[in-house]
Short mmCIF file of C-alpha atoms in Angstrom, two decimals:
data_model
loop_
_atom_site.label_atom_id
_atom_site.label_comp_id
_atom_site.label_asym_id
_atom_site.label_seq_id
_atom_site.Cartn_x
_atom_site.Cartn_y
_atom_site.Cartn_z
CA SER A 1 0.93 26.38 21.28
CA LYS A 2 0.10 22.67 21.51
CA ASN A 3 -0.24 22.18 17.77
CA ARG A 4 2.95 24.02 16.81
CA ASP A 5 4.12 21.12 14.57
CA VAL A 6 0.87 21.15 12.63
CA VAL A 7 0.68 24.90 12.04
CA GLU A 8 4.33 25.77 11.56
CA THR A 9 7.38 23.84 10.42
CA GLN A 10 10.58 24.06 12.44
CA GLU A 11 12.24 25.73 9.44
CA HIS A 12 9.55 28.41 9.19
CA TYR A 13 9.73 29.02 12.94
CA LYS A 14 13.50 29.55 12.81
CA SER A 15 13.30 31.82 9.78
CA ARG A 16 10.53 33.85 11.43
CA TRP A 17 12.58 34.44 14.57
CA ARG A 18 15.74 35.23 12.59
CA SER A 19 13.78 38.00 10.88
CA ILE A 20 12.48 39.27 14.21
CA TRP A 21 16.07 39.40 15.50
CA ILE A 22 17.04 41.52 12.48
CA MET A 23 14.18 43.85 13.48
CA TYR A 24 15.58 44.05 17.04
CA LEU A 25 18.92 45.02 15.54
CA THR A 26 17.32 47.68 13.31
CA MET A 27 15.59 49.12 16.38
CA PHE A 28 18.86 49.15 18.30
CA LEU A 29 20.74 50.91 15.49
CA SER A 30 18.15 53.60 14.90
CA SER A 31 18.33 54.64 18.54
CA VAL A 32 22.14 54.46 18.64
CA GLY A 33 21.98 56.92 15.74
CA PHE A 34 20.15 59.32 18.02
CA SER A 35 22.20 59.01 21.17
CA ILE A 36 25.73 58.43 19.91
CA VAL A 37 26.25 62.16 19.44
CA ILE A 38 23.97 63.51 22.16
CA MET A 39 26.81 64.27 24.58
CA SER A 40 29.04 65.97 22.05
CA VAL A 41 26.58 67.94 19.91
CA TRP A 42 26.99 71.09 21.99
CA PRO A 43 30.81 71.27 22.06
CA TYR A 44 30.99 70.29 18.36
CA LEU A 45 28.43 72.96 17.51
CA GLN A 46 30.42 75.60 19.40
CA LYS A 47 33.57 74.48 17.64
CA ILE A 48 32.28 74.56 14.05
CA ASP A 49 30.03 77.61 14.40
CA PRO A 50 30.60 80.14 17.22
CA THR A 51 27.33 81.91 16.30
CA ALA A 52 25.27 79.00 17.63
CA ASP A 53 23.73 79.50 21.08
CA GLY A 54 21.98 77.29 23.62
CA SER A 55 18.57 77.58 22.03
CA PHE A 56 19.97 76.54 18.65
CA LEU A 57 21.32 73.43 20.40
CA GLY A 58 17.74 72.62 21.40
CA TRP A 59 16.72 72.72 17.74
CA VAL A 60 19.66 70.60 16.58
CA ILE A 61 18.75 67.89 19.06
CA ALA A 62 15.02 68.22 18.34
CA SER A 63 15.53 68.07 14.57
CA TYR A 64 16.20 64.32 14.81
CA SER A 65 12.76 63.78 16.30
CA ILE A 66 11.06 66.17 13.88
CA GLY A 67 12.51 64.07 11.06
CA GLN A 68 11.33 60.89 12.74
CA MET A 69 7.87 62.29 13.39
CA ILE A 70 7.41 63.18 9.70
CA ALA A 71 8.85 59.89 8.43
CA SER A 72 7.08 57.41 10.74
CA PRO A 73 3.62 57.62 9.16
CA LEU A 74 5.13 57.72 5.65
CA PHE A 75 7.19 54.56 6.16
CA GLY A 76 4.23 53.00 7.97
CA VAL A 77 1.89 53.50 4.99
CA TRP A 78 4.63 52.31 2.59
CA SER A 79 5.07 49.11 4.60
CA ASN A 80 1.33 48.41 4.42
CA TYR A 81 1.36 48.20 0.63
CA ARG A 82 4.81 46.94 -0.29
CA PRO A 83 7.29 44.38 1.08
CA ARG A 84 8.71 45.78 4.30
CA ARG A 85 12.26 45.31 3.10
CA GLU A 86 11.88 48.41 0.89
CA PRO A 87 11.17 51.06 3.57
CA LEU A 88 13.69 49.37 5.88
CA VAL A 89 16.56 49.54 3.41
CA VAL A 90 15.73 53.05 2.19
CA SER A 91 15.40 54.45 5.71
CA THR A 92 18.70 52.92 6.82
CA ALA A 93 20.47 54.24 3.71
CA ILE A 94 19.20 57.78 4.47
CA SER A 95 20.64 57.51 8.00
CA VAL A 96 24.02 56.36 6.69
CA ALA A 97 24.22 59.29 4.24
CA ALA A 98 23.14 61.76 6.94
CA ASN A 99 25.82 60.50 9.33
CA CYS A 100 28.45 61.06 6.66
CA LEU A 101 27.14 64.61 6.15
CA TYR A 102 27.45 65.25 9.92
CA ALA A 103 31.11 64.28 9.76
CA TYR A 104 31.68 66.98 7.13
CA VAL A 105 29.79 69.94 8.63
CA HIS A 106 33.09 71.69 9.46
CA VAL A 107 34.00 71.99 5.76
CA PRO A 108 31.64 74.69 4.35
CA PRO A 109 32.91 78.27 4.86
CA SER A 110 29.72 79.51 6.59
CA HIS A 111 26.26 78.52 7.88
CA ASN A 112 27.80 75.38 9.40
CA LYS A 113 25.16 75.16 12.10
CA TYR A 114 22.42 74.76 9.48
CA TYR A 115 24.28 71.90 7.81
CA MET A 116 24.47 70.23 11.20
CA LEU A 117 20.74 70.77 11.73
CA THR A 118 20.02 69.19 8.32
CA ALA A 119 22.26 66.20 9.02
CA ARG A 120 20.50 65.47 12.33
CA ALA A 121 17.04 65.90 10.78
CA LEU A 122 17.93 63.37 8.07
CA VAL A 123 19.29 60.85 10.58
CA GLY A 124 15.93 61.18 12.32
CA PHE A 125 14.03 60.79 9.08
CA GLY A 126 15.84 57.50 8.57
CA ALA A 127 14.87 56.43 12.10
CA GLY A 128 11.22 56.71 11.07
CA ASN A 129 11.52 52.98 10.41
CA VAL A 130 10.71 52.11 14.03
CA ALA A 131 6.97 52.14 13.24
CA VAL A 132 7.65 49.63 10.44
CA VAL A 133 9.64 47.47 12.85
CA ARG A 134 6.93 47.48 15.52
CA SER A 135 4.07 46.73 13.15
CA TYR A 136 6.13 43.93 11.56
CA ILE A 137 6.78 42.35 14.95
CA ALA A 138 3.11 42.66 15.90
CA GLY A 139 2.17 40.82 12.68
CA ALA A 140 4.88 38.17 12.90
CA THR A 141 4.15 36.97 16.44
CA SER A 142 1.29 34.99 17.90
CA LEU A 143 -0.64 36.44 20.82
CA THR A 144 1.34 34.45 23.36
CA GLU A 145 4.69 35.59 21.92
CA ARG A 146 3.75 39.20 21.43
CA THR A 147 4.29 40.61 24.91
CA SER A 148 7.79 39.32 25.20
CA ALA A 149 8.67 40.32 21.62
CA MET A 150 7.40 43.86 22.24
CA ALA A 151 9.33 44.07 25.49
CA ASN A 152 12.49 42.88 23.71
CA THR A 153 11.97 45.53 21.03
CA SER A 154 11.74 48.24 23.68
CA ALA A 155 14.76 46.82 25.40
CA CYS A 156 16.78 46.95 22.17
CA GLN A 157 15.66 50.52 21.57
CA ALA A 158 16.44 51.64 25.10
CA ILE A 159 19.78 49.82 25.17
CA GLY A 160 20.61 51.61 21.91
CA PHE A 161 19.81 54.98 23.49
CA ILE A 162 21.96 54.12 26.43
CA LEU A 163 24.94 52.51 24.66
CA GLY A 164 25.26 55.39 22.17
CA PRO A 165 26.95 57.61 24.77
CA VAL A 166 29.20 54.68 25.76
CA PHE A 167 30.56 54.52 22.21
CA GLN A 168 30.89 58.31 22.35
CA THR A 169 32.97 58.03 25.52
CA CYS A 170 35.34 55.54 23.90
CA PHE A 171 35.81 57.96 21.01
CA THR A 172 36.70 60.91 23.31
CA LEU A 173 40.09 59.21 23.63
CA ILE A 174 40.84 60.39 20.06
CA GLY A 175 40.63 63.97 21.37
CA GLU A 176 39.34 67.22 19.86
CA GLU A 177 42.07 67.39 17.21
CA GLY A 178 42.30 63.76 16.16
CA VAL A 179 43.63 62.87 12.72
CA THR A 180 42.96 64.63 9.43
CA TRP A 181 42.87 62.81 6.11
CA LYS A 182 43.70 65.69 3.78
CA LEU A 183 42.82 63.95 0.52
CA ILE A 184 39.08 63.69 1.28
CA ASP A 185 38.96 66.56 3.81
CA LEU A 186 38.00 64.15 6.57
CA GLN A 187 38.72 65.02 10.20
CA LEU A 188 38.56 61.98 12.42
CA ASN A 189 38.11 63.28 15.97
CA MET A 190 35.95 62.72 19.05
CA TYR A 191 33.03 64.48 17.32
CA THR A 192 33.08 62.78 13.91
CA ALA A 193 34.31 59.26 14.78
CA PRO A 194 31.00 58.27 16.49
CA VAL A 195 28.83 59.17 13.48
CA LEU A 196 31.16 57.39 11.06
CA PHE A 197 30.93 54.35 13.33
CA GLY A 198 27.12 54.76 13.20
CA ALA A 199 27.27 54.84 9.39
CA LEU A 200 29.28 51.60 9.39
CA LEU A 201 26.69 49.89 11.60
CA GLY A 202 23.96 51.07 9.21
CA ILE A 203 25.73 49.48 6.24
CA ILE A 204 26.00 46.18 8.13
CA ASN A 205 22.29 46.43 8.92
CA ILE A 206 21.39 46.87 5.22
CA ILE A 207 23.47 43.81 4.29
CA LEU A 208 21.68 41.74 6.96
CA ILE A 209 18.24 42.89 5.78
CA PHE A 210 19.08 41.64 2.27
CA ALA A 211 20.79 38.46 3.41
CA VAL A 212 18.70 37.19 6.32
CA PHE A 213 15.38 39.04 6.59
CA ARG A 214 12.36 37.18 5.18
CA GLU A 215 8.86 38.52 5.65
CA HIS A 216 6.53 36.32 7.72
CA ARG A 217 3.06 36.74 8.99
CA VAL A 218 1.21 34.58 11.49
CA ASP A 219 -2.26 34.84 12.96
CA ASP A 220 -2.97 35.00 16.69
CA MET A 221 -2.72 31.23 17.06
CA GLY A 222 0.70 31.25 15.37
CA ARG A 223 -0.58 29.79 12.06
CA GLN A 224 1.16 30.91 8.91
CA CYS A 225 -0.53 33.57 6.74
CA SER A 226 0.46 34.84 3.31
CA SER A 227 3.57 36.82 4.06
CA ILE A 228 3.74 39.62 1.50
CA ASN A 229 1.30 42.30 2.44
CA PHE A 230 0.28 43.53 -1.00
CA GLU A 231 -3.37 43.25 0.05
CA GLY A 232 -2.68 45.88 2.70
CA GLU A 233 -2.89 45.21 6.39
CA GLU A 234 -6.53 46.01 6.95
CA SER A 235 -8.06 43.59 4.41
CA GLY A 236 -9.15 40.02 4.95
CA VAL A 237 -12.07 38.57 6.88
CA PRO A 238 -11.95 39.56 10.54
CA ASP A 239 -11.61 36.41 12.63
CA GLN A 240 -13.60 35.74 15.80
CA ASP A 241 -10.96 37.30 18.05
CA ALA A 242 -10.82 40.64 16.27
CA GLU A 243 -14.41 41.56 17.11
CA GLY A 244 -14.89 44.20 19.79
CA ASN A 245 -13.50 47.69 19.79
CA VAL A 246 -10.19 48.93 21.09
CA ASP A 247 -10.57 51.04 24.25
CA HIS A 248 -9.64 54.43 22.84
CA ILE A 249 -9.54 56.23 26.17
CA ALA A 250 -6.89 53.77 27.33
CA VAL A 251 -5.01 54.19 24.04
CA VAL A 252 -4.93 58.00 24.36
CA ALA A 253 -3.87 57.75 27.99
CA MET A 254 -1.00 55.39 27.12
CA ASN A 255 0.12 57.75 24.36
CA PHE A 256 0.16 60.57 26.91
CA LEU A 257 2.11 58.54 29.48
CA PHE A 258 4.60 57.47 26.84
CA PHE A 259 4.99 61.10 25.81
CA VAL A 260 5.80 62.12 29.40
CA ILE A 261 8.28 59.27 29.91
CA LEU A 262 10.24 60.13 26.76
CA PHE A 263 9.96 63.86 27.43
CA VAL A 264 11.51 63.46 30.86
CA PHE A 265 14.37 61.33 29.58
CA ALA A 266 15.04 63.67 26.66
CA VAL A 267 15.29 66.58 29.10
CA PHE A 268 17.64 64.55 31.26
CA GLU A 269 19.93 63.60 28.35
CA THR A 270 19.97 67.12 26.91
CA ILE A 271 20.69 68.89 30.16
CA ALA A 272 23.56 66.66 31.32
CA THR A 273 26.37 68.40 29.42
CA PRO A 274 25.37 72.09 29.91
CA LEU A 275 24.41 71.49 33.56
CA THR A 276 27.71 69.91 34.50
CA MET A 277 29.69 72.54 32.56
CA ASP A 278 27.82 75.28 34.46
CA MET A 279 27.85 73.71 37.92
CA TYR A 280 31.25 72.03 38.13
CA SER A 281 33.30 74.24 35.77
CA TRP A 282 34.04 71.25 33.56
CA THR A 283 35.60 71.86 30.16
CA ARG A 284 33.80 70.61 27.06
CA GLU A 285 35.98 67.54 26.81
CA LYS A 286 35.60 66.72 30.51
CA ALA A 287 31.82 67.14 30.39
CA VAL A 288 31.44 64.81 27.41
CA PHE A 289 33.78 62.25 28.95
CA TYR A 290 32.34 62.17 32.50
CA ASN A 291 28.72 62.25 31.37
CA GLY A 292 29.53 59.46 28.96
CA ILE A 293 30.83 57.37 31.84
CA ILE A 294 27.77 58.19 33.95
CA LEU A 295 25.44 57.20 31.11
CA SER A 296 27.40 53.97 30.54
CA VAL A 297 26.85 53.04 34.17
CA ILE A 298 23.15 53.84 33.74
CA GLY A 299 23.28 51.57 30.69
CA VAL A 300 24.50 48.62 32.70
CA GLU A 301 21.87 49.43 35.33
CA SER A 302 19.10 49.47 32.70
CA VAL A 303 20.04 46.14 31.18
CA THR A 304 19.76 44.61 34.66
CA VAL A 305 16.42 46.38 35.15
CA PHE A 306 15.03 44.87 31.91
CA MET A 307 15.82 41.36 33.08
CA VAL A 308 14.28 41.91 36.51
CA VAL A 309 11.20 43.66 35.13
CA LYS A 310 10.27 40.78 32.81
CA MET A 311 10.14 38.43 35.79
CA LEU A 312 8.49 40.93 38.14
CA SER A 313 5.68 41.78 35.73
CA LYS A 314 4.47 38.18 35.78
CA ARG A 315 3.96 38.50 39.53
CA THR A 316 2.62 42.00 40.03
CA GLY A 317 1.28 42.91 36.59
CA GLU A 318 2.52 45.66 34.26
CA ARG A 319 0.39 48.47 35.67
CA ALA A 320 1.83 48.37 39.18
CA ILE A 321 5.38 48.38 37.79
CA LEU A 322 4.65 51.37 35.54
CA HIS A 323 3.31 53.19 38.60
CA ALA A 324 6.46 52.43 40.58
CA GLY A 325 8.69 53.50 37.66
CA LEU A 326 7.00 56.91 37.43
CA LEU A 327 7.39 57.44 41.19
CA ILE A 328 11.11 56.68 40.98
CA VAL A 329 11.53 59.19 38.12
CA LEU A 330 9.66 61.80 40.18
CA ILE A 331 12.03 61.34 43.13
CA GLY A 332 14.99 61.48 40.74
CA PHE A 333 14.03 64.95 39.50
CA PHE A 334 12.98 66.18 42.95
CA ILE A 335 16.51 65.48 44.21
CA LEU A 336 17.91 67.75 41.48
CA LEU A 337 16.33 70.89 42.93
CA PRO A 338 19.08 73.27 44.17
CA TRP A 339 18.87 73.74 47.93
CA GLY A 340 22.41 74.49 49.15
CA LYS A 341 24.08 77.81 49.97
CA LYS A 342 27.10 77.63 47.65
CA LEU A 343 26.86 79.44 44.29
CA PRO A 344 28.38 77.98 41.12
CA ASN A 345 31.62 79.45 39.72
CA ILE A 346 31.01 82.34 37.36
CA GLN A 347 32.64 82.38 33.95
CA TRP A 348 34.99 85.34 34.23
CA GLN A 349 35.92 85.80 30.59
CA GLU A 350 32.31 86.14 29.56
CA ILE A 351 31.95 89.09 31.93
CA LYS A 352 34.91 90.81 30.41
CA ASN A 353 33.59 90.47 26.87
CA ASN A 354 29.88 90.88 27.30
CA SER A 355 28.30 92.77 30.07
CA ILE A 356 30.90 94.81 31.92
CA PRO A 357 32.69 97.66 30.12
CA ARG A 358 36.22 96.58 29.30
CA THR A 359 37.98 98.73 31.88
CA VAL A 360 38.78 95.82 34.15
CA SER A 361 41.78 93.89 32.94
CA SER A 362 43.19 90.90 34.71
CA GLU A 363 46.46 92.73 35.37
CA MET A 364 44.71 95.29 37.61
CA VAL A 365 44.72 94.60 41.30
CA ILE A 366 41.38 93.15 42.20
CA PRO A 367 40.55 92.51 45.84
CA PHE A 368 40.96 88.81 46.49
CA TRP A 369 37.45 88.15 47.80
CA SER A 370 35.78 89.33 44.60
CA LEU A 371 37.71 86.67 42.70
CA GLN A 372 36.39 83.76 44.67
CA GLY A 373 33.91 81.89 42.55
CA MET A 374 35.32 83.43 39.37
CA GLN A 375 37.59 81.59 37.01
CA LEU A 376 40.34 83.79 35.64
CA PRO A 377 40.91 82.79 32.04
CA SER A 378 44.26 81.29 31.28
CA ASN A 379 45.26 82.38 27.79
CA HIS A 380 45.10 79.02 26.09
CA SER A 381 42.02 77.32 27.56
CA GLU A 382 38.31 77.78 27.03
CA PRO A 383 36.36 79.71 29.69
CA VAL A 384 34.68 77.43 32.22
CA GLY A 385 31.95 77.94 34.80
CA CYS A 386 28.46 79.41 34.70
CA PRO A 387 28.22 82.12 32.02
CA VAL A 388 26.95 85.49 33.19
CA THR A 389 24.64 85.64 30.18
CA GLN A 390 22.50 83.19 32.21
CA SER A 391 21.45 85.66 34.89
CA TRP A 392 20.29 82.94 37.30
CA CYS A 393 23.94 81.89 37.72
CA LEU A 394 24.41 84.84 40.05
CA ASN A 395 21.78 83.84 42.60
CA THR A 396 20.87 80.13 42.21
CA PRO A 397 22.71 77.75 44.56
CA MET A 398 24.72 75.05 42.81
CA ILE A 399 23.53 71.45 42.52
CA TYR A 400 26.02 69.28 44.37
CA LEU A 401 27.71 66.45 42.51
CA ALA A 402 26.16 63.94 44.95
CA GLN A 403 22.68 65.25 44.04
CA TYR A 404 23.45 64.93 40.35
CA ILE A 405 24.78 61.36 40.69
CA SER A 406 21.86 60.15 42.87
CA SER A 407 19.41 61.63 40.43
CA ASP A 408 21.21 59.87 37.56
CA ILE A 409 20.92 56.54 39.36
CA LEU A 410 17.19 56.94 40.06
CA ILE A 411 16.30 58.11 36.56
CA GLY A 412 18.40 55.25 35.15
CA LEU A 413 16.23 52.88 37.17
CA GLY A 414 12.84 54.47 36.51
CA TYR A 415 13.16 55.18 32.80
CA PRO A 416 13.71 51.64 31.45
CA VAL A 417 10.93 50.33 33.72
CA CYS A 418 8.44 52.88 32.35
CA ASN A 419 9.59 52.44 28.76
CA VAL A 420 9.13 48.67 28.58
CA MET A 421 5.91 48.64 30.58
CA SER A 422 4.22 51.29 28.47
CA TYR A 423 4.98 49.40 25.23
CA THR A 424 3.87 46.11 26.70
CA LEU A 425 0.60 47.52 28.03
CA TYR A 426 -0.02 49.32 24.74
CA SER A 427 0.44 46.27 22.53
CA LYS A 428 -1.81 44.22 24.84
CA LEU A 429 -4.56 46.86 24.78
CA LEU A 430 -4.71 46.80 20.98
CA GLY A 431 -5.49 43.12 20.68
CA PRO A 432 -5.25 41.06 17.50
CA LYS A 433 -5.94 43.80 14.92
CA PRO A 434 -2.92 44.95 12.88
CA GLN A 435 -1.09 47.48 15.01
CA GLY A 436 0.76 49.45 12.32
CA VAL A 437 -1.34 52.60 12.55
CA TYR A 438 -1.46 52.63 16.34
CA MET A 439 2.29 52.01 16.58
CA GLY A 440 2.77 54.96 14.23
CA TRP A 441 0.87 57.14 16.74
CA LEU A 442 2.97 55.91 19.62
CA THR A 443 6.19 56.57 17.69
CA ALA A 444 4.92 60.05 16.84
CA SER A 445 4.09 60.88 20.47
CA GLY A 446 7.54 59.67 21.47
CA SER A 447 9.11 61.85 18.79
CA GLY A 448 7.00 64.79 19.86
CA ALA A 449 8.33 64.38 23.38
CA ARG A 450 11.90 64.33 22.15
CA ILE A 451 11.22 67.49 20.13
CA LEU A 452 9.76 69.41 23.05
CA GLY A 453 12.14 68.07 25.71
CA PRO A 454 15.36 69.65 24.39
CA VAL A 455 13.61 72.86 23.34
CA PHE A 456 12.07 73.10 26.83
CA VAL A 457 15.50 72.61 28.39
CA SER A 458 17.27 75.12 26.24
CA GLN A 459 14.61 77.77 26.87
CA ILE A 460 13.62 77.18 30.51
CA TYR A 461 17.03 76.10 31.79
CA THR A 462 18.97 78.82 29.96
CA HIS A 463 16.62 81.66 30.89
CA LEU A 464 15.14 80.67 34.26
CA GLY A 465 17.64 78.15 35.63
CA PRO A 466 17.52 74.69 37.21
CA ARG A 467 14.93 75.56 39.86
CA TRP A 468 12.23 76.31 37.34
CA ALA A 469 13.28 73.56 34.94
CA PHE A 470 13.19 70.73 37.49
CA SER A 471 10.08 71.97 39.36
CA LEU A 472 8.13 72.00 36.09
CA ILE A 473 9.32 68.46 35.29
CA CYS A 474 8.19 67.24 38.72
CA GLY A 475 4.80 68.80 38.00
CA VAL A 476 4.50 66.99 34.67
CA VAL A 477 5.36 63.63 36.26
CA ILE A 478 2.77 64.19 39.03
CA ILE A 479 0.10 64.88 36.36
CA SER A 480 1.04 61.64 34.58
CA LEU A 481 0.71 59.69 37.84
CA LEU A 482 -2.81 61.10 38.22
CA VAL A 483 -3.69 60.10 34.65
CA LEU A 484 -2.43 56.59 35.35
CA GLU A 485 -4.66 56.41 38.46
CA ILE A 486 -7.70 57.49 36.44
CA VAL A 487 -7.30 54.89 33.65
CA TYR A 488 -5.74 52.17 35.83
CA LYS A 489 -8.77 49.85 35.54
CA ARG A 490 -8.92 50.22 31.76
CA LEU A 491 -5.33 49.13 31.08
CA ILE A 492 -6.08 45.45 30.54
CA ALA A 493 -5.39 43.17 27.60
CA PHE A 494 -7.97 43.23 24.80
CA SER A 495 -8.83 39.54 25.11
CA VAL A 496 -9.20 39.76 28.90
CA ARG A 497 -11.54 42.68 28.47
CA TYR A 498 -13.78 40.63 26.19
CA GLY A 499 -13.64 37.63 28.51
CA ARG A 500 -11.71 35.34 26.14
CA MET A 501 -8.79 34.86 28.49
CA GLN A 502 -8.19 35.05 32.20
CA GLU A 503 -5.55 37.53 33.39
#
């Protein structure tokens, strides 16, 4: 603003932005905590507790978001009445402890899968701080700075989601056995190293919150307000700009769109490992490694997308870009529908143990043609291929690797576009009022999506197969495109709506 020197000293300005950068980092770390294990949860779960099945995997992955959904409003209320440093430090400490628990789930003699579930739920509970982060940034930026600060926050969150699997891929080099430190019962392997790394990052984050973070608050013009929010966010005389009501239809619609966007990406992340193990007969280690590489490439793609989108949105407006992003995601999932003739390899060992009486042994002479498409188990390796317990494996054509890769590329393009645009539109809709409560809702709808996504995958994909799973997703995205059409005209900035600013 023109009168920056009058309203804010250089020192205050620097301190304010240093604190915002710490918030970006907090956002980044809480999403790394989610995604750093996403690729290896399933193999690790199978390794520590053979009783766990595909649907339990859905719950383990969803438990993070259940934790986050419960914690977001709690931390949000806490941050309204007390200095924000408190909920931030406590939430990060909970995540650190939970990550350490995850590294030890192999130790108890039984019920290991429930310990793993608890560890993931607590990591999620700690990640409930994202509502605190968003409401802090909304209160610490002037109206002109807010859009870009919100977009940066989303970018940090999305880059965290995407870089998590990259770290995971680096750690696969340690291997499934890794090193054991007998004294404290610690196994350092490709499954535990990522969470211990996550715990280390959390400790660094806590130190930075104490050392660098100072709480600031500015009004819409960028003038300094009292910074500690003991009075609570809602108090104080409403200024001229705050009059007029928020468009609640638009708010609900944006929450719905955000839900769909996160739902779709959660499905995509959850399905990657089981899908590639079923379709391409990859071993656990291979699946984690290759999908990690694929997601790292998507990561690089997304970072590029963020830079382009910020410039594009100035030209075409956020709504048009959100529309385009959803269309790209739709095409990405449409490509994944199986349409070939070739069936996936069937997991032979499973047949022997489960559904066919054990009269057939691999020493017997079996006509050659009945072996095609079946993997004979070698004695030392895990069974690979599509397990017969998933009955669709016997009649659903396989998804070719080229289909899978193209779909990855498109979803990697569409998702970051939708993510940043929905946050930006949302924070503009809300106008100058404190956004803590509304941000809590948005966080909760995002968490809800990440709860239902993995559960949807583990039920629909396991029982009905990829055809059903991906057709239903396409349907959901089409509905969201229709919703966007209906509310398109309403998705304008608060101050534009009340004629205070030109768009």
